[in-house]
Each structure stands twice: as C-alpha cells, then as structure tokens.
mmCIF file of C-alpha atoms and ligand atoms in Angstrom:
data_model
loop_
_atom_site.group_PDB
_atom_site.id
_atom_site.type_symbol
_atom_site.label_atom_id
_atom_site.label_comp_id
_atom_site.label_asym_id
_atom_site.label_seq_id
_atom_site.Cartn_x
_atom_site.Cartn_y
_atom_site.Cartn_z
ATOM 1 C CA MET A 77 0.000 0.000 0.000
ATOM 2 C CA LYS A 78 1.271 3.450 -0.892
ATOM 3 C CA LYS A 79 2.183 5.588 2.094
ATOM 4 C CA ASN A 80 0.612 8.999 2.271
ATOM 5 C CA TYR A 81 3.578 10.561 3.999
ATOM 6 C CA SER A 82 7.341 10.752 3.711
ATOM 7 C CA ILE A 83 9.860 11.360 6.446
ATOM 8 C CA MET A 84 13.561 12.051 6.703
ATOM 9 C CA GLU A 85 16.027 12.722 9.488
ATOM 10 C CA ILE A 86 18.352 15.678 9.139
ATOM 11 C CA GLY A 87 20.167 15.244 12.449
ATOM 12 C CA THR A 88 21.175 18.196 14.570
ATOM 13 C CA LEU A 89 21.454 21.806 13.420
ATOM 14 C CA LYS A 90 24.881 22.412 14.959
ATOM 15 C CA GLY A 91 26.265 18.966 14.083
ATOM 16 C CA ASP A 92 24.929 17.296 10.949
ATOM 17 C CA LEU A 93 23.572 20.418 9.220
ATOM 18 C CA ALA A 94 26.685 22.436 10.039
ATOM 19 C CA ASP A 95 28.841 19.676 8.481
ATOM 20 C CA LYS A 96 26.781 19.549 5.268
ATOM 21 C CA GLY A 97 26.012 23.253 4.952
ATOM 22 C CA ARG A 98 22.792 22.654 3.028
ATOM 23 C CA ILE A 99 20.216 19.894 2.955
ATOM 24 C CA MET A 100 17.573 19.948 0.215
ATOM 25 C CA VAL A 101 14.503 18.026 1.307
ATOM 26 C CA GLY A 102 12.203 18.293 -1.741
ATOM 27 C CA GLN A 103 13.410 15.280 -3.703
ATOM 28 C CA GLU A 104 13.803 12.990 -0.693
ATOM 29 C CA LEU A 105 10.342 13.847 0.628
ATOM 30 C CA GLY A 106 8.734 14.001 -2.813
ATOM 31 C CA LEU A 107 7.429 17.548 -2.390
ATOM 32 C CA THR A 108 5.140 18.639 -5.208
ATOM 33 C CA GLY A 109 4.282 22.230 -4.349
ATOM 34 C CA SER A 110 7.393 23.660 -2.740
ATOM 35 C CA GLU A 111 11.123 23.207 -2.253
ATOM 36 C CA ILE A 112 12.667 23.465 1.192
ATOM 37 C CA SER A 113 16.321 23.757 2.092
ATOM 38 C CA LEU A 114 17.900 23.662 5.529
ATOM 39 C CA ASN A 115 21.026 25.780 5.653
ATOM 40 C CA TYR A 116 23.936 26.465 7.923
ATOM 41 C CA ALA A 117 26.202 29.438 7.211
ATOM 42 C CA PRO A 118 29.381 29.812 9.283
ATOM 43 C CA ALA A 119 30.137 33.266 10.693
ATOM 44 C CA GLY A 120 31.606 35.607 8.089
ATOM 45 C CA THR A 121 30.274 33.769 5.043
ATOM 46 C CA PHE A 122 27.826 34.821 2.352
ATOM 47 C CA ALA A 123 25.166 32.292 1.555
ATOM 48 C CA PRO A 124 24.266 31.144 -0.889
ATOM 49 C CA PHE A 125 24.999 33.919 -3.459
ATOM 50 C CA VAL A 126 23.156 36.908 -4.899
ATOM 51 C CA HIS A 127 20.310 35.454 -6.918
ATOM 52 C CA SER A 128 16.702 35.847 -7.941
ATOM 53 C CA HIS A 129 13.905 33.510 -8.944
ATOM 54 C CA LYS A 130 11.665 33.956 -11.978
ATOM 55 C CA LEU A 131 8.463 32.442 -10.559
ATOM 56 C CA ASN A 132 9.113 31.414 -6.972
ATOM 57 C CA GLU A 133 8.750 33.474 -3.831
ATOM 58 C CA GLU A 134 11.014 32.485 -0.952
ATOM 59 C CA VAL A 135 10.535 32.537 2.795
ATOM 60 C CA TYR A 136 13.626 32.495 4.990
ATOM 61 C CA ILE A 137 13.175 31.492 8.630
ATOM 62 C CA ILE A 138 16.209 32.233 10.795
ATOM 63 C CA LEU A 139 16.550 29.526 13.447
ATOM 64 C CA SER A 140 19.762 30.670 15.122
ATOM 65 C CA GLY A 141 22.515 33.247 14.803
ATOM 66 C CA LYS A 142 22.376 36.673 13.210
ATOM 67 C CA GLY A 143 23.499 38.454 10.087
ATOM 68 C CA MET A 144 22.458 40.746 7.264
ATOM 69 C CA PHE A 145 19.901 40.176 4.540
ATOM 70 C CA MET A 146 19.836 42.073 1.241
ATOM 71 C CA VAL A 147 16.868 42.464 -1.105
ATOM 72 C CA ASP A 148 17.290 44.594 -4.243
ATOM 73 C CA GLY A 149 20.188 46.488 -2.663
ATOM 74 C CA GLU A 150 18.406 47.192 0.655
ATOM 75 C CA GLU A 151 20.194 45.609 3.635
ATOM 76 C CA PHE A 152 18.733 44.845 7.040
ATOM 77 C CA LEU A 153 19.614 42.924 10.191
ATOM 78 C CA ILE A 154 18.282 39.420 10.685
ATOM 79 C CA GLN A 155 18.498 37.195 13.743
ATOM 80 C CA GLU A 156 16.985 34.134 15.366
ATOM 81 C CA GLY A 157 13.242 34.468 14.917
ATOM 82 C CA THR A 158 13.294 36.696 11.818
ATOM 83 C CA VAL A 159 11.094 35.544 8.919
ATOM 84 C CA ILE A 160 11.552 37.174 5.503
ATOM 85 C CA ARG A 161 9.412 36.768 2.370
ATOM 86 C CA VAL A 162 11.104 37.712 -0.904
ATOM 87 C CA ALA A 163 9.011 38.233 -4.052
ATOM 88 C CA PRO A 164 9.866 36.603 -7.377
ATOM 89 C CA GLY A 165 12.229 38.687 -9.494
ATOM 90 C CA SER A 166 14.051 40.283 -6.544
ATOM 91 C CA GLU A 167 17.769 39.907 -5.916
ATOM 92 C CA ARG A 168 18.586 38.490 -2.498
ATOM 93 C CA ALA A 169 21.582 37.381 -0.436
ATOM 94 C CA ILE A 170 22.477 36.536 3.166
ATOM 95 C CA LYS A 171 25.588 37.286 5.175
ATOM 96 C CA ALA A 172 26.114 35.378 8.406
ATOM 97 C CA GLU A 173 27.726 37.411 11.189
ATOM 98 C CA ASP A 174 27.339 34.560 13.689
ATOM 99 C CA ASN A 175 27.000 30.922 12.768
ATOM 100 C CA MET A 176 23.502 30.909 11.355
ATOM 101 C CA ALA A 177 20.963 28.151 10.730
ATOM 102 C CA TYR A 178 17.943 28.889 8.569
ATOM 103 C CA ILE A 179 15.195 27.312 6.523
ATOM 104 C CA CYS A 180 14.382 28.494 3.005
ATOM 105 C CA ILE A 181 11.000 27.580 1.503
ATOM 106 C CA GLN A 182 10.293 28.190 -2.194
ATOM 107 C CA ALA A 183 6.878 28.050 -3.792
ATOM 108 C CA GLN A 184 5.493 29.594 -6.946
ATOM 109 C CA GLY A 185 4.218 33.089 -6.230
ATOM 110 C CA GLY A 186 0.442 33.345 -6.439
ATOM 111 C CA SER A 187 -0.057 29.562 -6.495
ATOM 112 C CA LEU A 188 -1.726 29.209 -3.072
ATOM 113 C CA THR A 189 -5.493 29.367 -3.504
ATOM 114 C CA GLN A 190 -6.519 28.155 -0.056
ATOM 115 C CA ALA A 191 -4.878 27.483 3.290
ATOM 116 C CA THR A 192 -5.430 26.358 6.859
ATOM 117 C CA MET A 193 -9.151 25.992 7.711
ATOM 118 C CA ASP A 194 -10.278 26.790 4.174
ATOM 119 C CA ASP A 195 -8.468 23.625 3.084
ATOM 120 C CA ALA A 196 -8.606 21.549 6.299
ATOM 121 C CA GLU A 197 -11.342 19.085 7.135
ATOM 122 C CA ILE A 198 -11.726 17.543 10.608
ATOM 123 C CA THR A 199 -12.068 13.818 9.961
ATOM 124 C CA LYS A 200 -12.059 12.567 13.581
ATOM 125 C CA SER A 201 -12.238 14.353 16.914
ATOM 126 C CA LYS A 202 -9.373 12.177 18.239
ATOM 127 C CA ALA A 203 -6.854 9.640 17.023
ATOM 128 C CA SER A 204 -6.693 6.302 18.799
ATOM 129 C CA TRP A 205 -3.266 7.090 20.302
ATOM 130 C CA MET A 206 -4.503 10.288 21.976
ATOM 131 C CA LYS A 207 -5.172 9.466 25.604
ATOM 132 C CA ASP A 208 -7.707 11.301 27.726
ATOM 133 C CA GLN A 209 -5.999 13.680 30.107
HETATM 134 ZN ZN1 LIG B 221 16.685 31.048 -3.858
#
C-alpha cells in the first residue's frame, strides 16, 4: 500500500547540518508544491549567493545566529526568529555574522489558492493514540 507521507532525518542543526552546509529536502520527501532547504552558514560567510527567482517566492526562517539580509540592494539585520518573504524577481543574499541556521521555503508566487481551515477538514475528533488527560 502506498504511504501517504514521507519522512527524513536531518540530524542536529549544529552537528549534521553544520557539516553539510545545506540539505535539500524536496526530492527525498517528494514535495510537489514547494522546495525546502535547511542551511547552515558559518560566521563571516555569504550564503548562498546573490540570486533571484523567476516564478518562486522564498521565505527564509532564521533559526539561530544573526546576520544581514539584502533584497534589491536594501540591507537589514536578521536574527533568530526573523522571517523574511522575498518576491519573485528580486535579488537576495544573506551574510552570516554569527553561525547561522535557517530554513528556506520556495513556492510559486500566487499559487496558493486556499490554506489552513479553508483547506482543512476535521475527519475525527481524536486519534486512537490520543489518551484522555
Ligand atoms: Zn533562492
């Protein structure tokens, strides 16, 4: 029977991810509507490079560290907890001032037509493994 989920282990942010630098999860998980990368940029490095996307918007979620983010020549501080959305067609780049871990999610701009409760459907009030408290 075909599984309706996929799962992968990326290890620890400061160990496994720091060693690899970048982990792309889309192919391994079989994503069909987005691409997600997990990134680790050592202090003093630029990551990944100045670039833009034709169709995709990107969301960067800073998990740890701090640095600078640039969009179309405008620079601003980023740190743990900062979330940035960059529109398609914009130039962007990151500079890590401290060791920085972040997630980047790409999806085609304008492609989301519903979300959260507009798309969700409650199928059971509880799963069998949820115990009464
Ligand atoms: Zn990108």
